[in-house]
PDB file of C-alpha atoms in Angstrom:
ATOM      1  CA  MET A   1       9.166 256.107-205.182  1.00 67.00           C
ATOM      2  CA  PHE A   2      11.352 253.888-207.330  1.00 75.00           C
ATOM      3  CA  THR A   3       8.898 251.004-206.971  1.00 81.00           C
ATOM      4  CA  ARG A   4       6.038 253.244-208.030  1.00 80.00           C
ATOM      5  CA  LEU A   5       8.004 254.403-211.070  1.00 82.00           C
ATOM      6  CA  CYS A   6       8.503 250.787-212.118  1.00 85.00           C
ATOM      7  CA  PHE A   7       5.023 249.401-211.500  1.00 90.00           C
ATOM      8  CA  ASP A   8       2.344 252.092-211.152  1.00 90.00           C
ATOM      9  CA  PRO A   9       0.876 253.127-214.537  1.00 92.00           C
ATOM     10  CA  ARG A  10      -0.316 256.511-213.247  1.00 91.00           C
ATOM     11  CA  THR A  11       3.153 257.343-211.963  1.00 91.00           C
ATOM     12  CA  GLN A  12       4.701 256.290-215.266  1.00 92.00           C
ATOM     13  CA  VAL A  13       2.340 258.601-217.186  1.00 94.00           C
ATOM     14  CA  TYR A  14       3.199 261.424-214.781  1.00 93.00           C
ATOM     15  CA  TYR A  15       6.930 260.727-215.227  1.00 93.00           C
ATOM     16  CA  GLU A  16       6.644 260.833-219.032  1.00 96.00           C
ATOM     17  CA  ARG A  17       4.687 264.093-218.939  1.00 96.00           C
ATOM     18  CA  ARG A  18       7.163 265.783-216.611  1.00 96.00           C
ATOM     19  CA  THR A  19      10.101 264.534-218.710  1.00 96.00           C
ATOM     20  CA  GLN A  20       8.574 266.186-221.769  1.00 97.00           C
ATOM     21  CA  GLU A  21       8.316 269.405-219.755  1.00 96.00           C
ATOM     22  CA  GLY A  22      12.089 269.287-219.346  1.00 97.00           C
ATOM     23  CA  LYS A  23      12.315 268.068-215.756  1.00 96.00           C
ATOM     24  CA  THR A  24      15.152 265.809-214.664  1.00 95.00           C
ATOM     25  CA  ARG A  25      14.588 262.410-213.045  1.00 93.00           C
ATOM     26  CA  ARG A  26      15.751 263.815-209.723  1.00 94.00           C
ATOM     27  CA  GLU A  27      13.286 266.723-209.883  1.00 95.00           C
ATOM     28  CA  ILE A  28      10.415 264.398-210.750  1.00 93.00           C
ATOM     29  CA  ILE A  29      11.201 262.068-207.852  1.00 91.00           C
ATOM     30  CA  ARG A  30      11.372 265.078-205.531  1.00 93.00           C
ATOM     31  CA  CYS A  31       7.892 266.139-206.697  1.00 91.00           C
ATOM     32  CA  LEU A  32       6.537 262.626-206.161  1.00 89.00           C
ATOM     33  CA  GLU A  33       8.011 262.472-202.664  1.00 90.00           C
ATOM     34  CA  ARG A  34       6.497 265.837-201.819  1.00 89.00           C
ATOM     35  CA  TYR A  35       3.094 264.648-203.069  1.00 81.00           C
ATOM     36  CA  ALA A  36       3.293 261.393-201.081  1.00 79.00           C
ATOM     37  CA  ALA A  37       4.296 263.134-197.842  1.00 69.00           C
TER      38      ALA A  37
END
């Protein structure tokens, strides 16, 4: 997940959107891991 956060534009947009919603970095990574599983 950390690699995707650094290099994948779609993941970066998702991260920014979730941050604005008030989510923490840990919560966002958990959501991404759940989606990828």
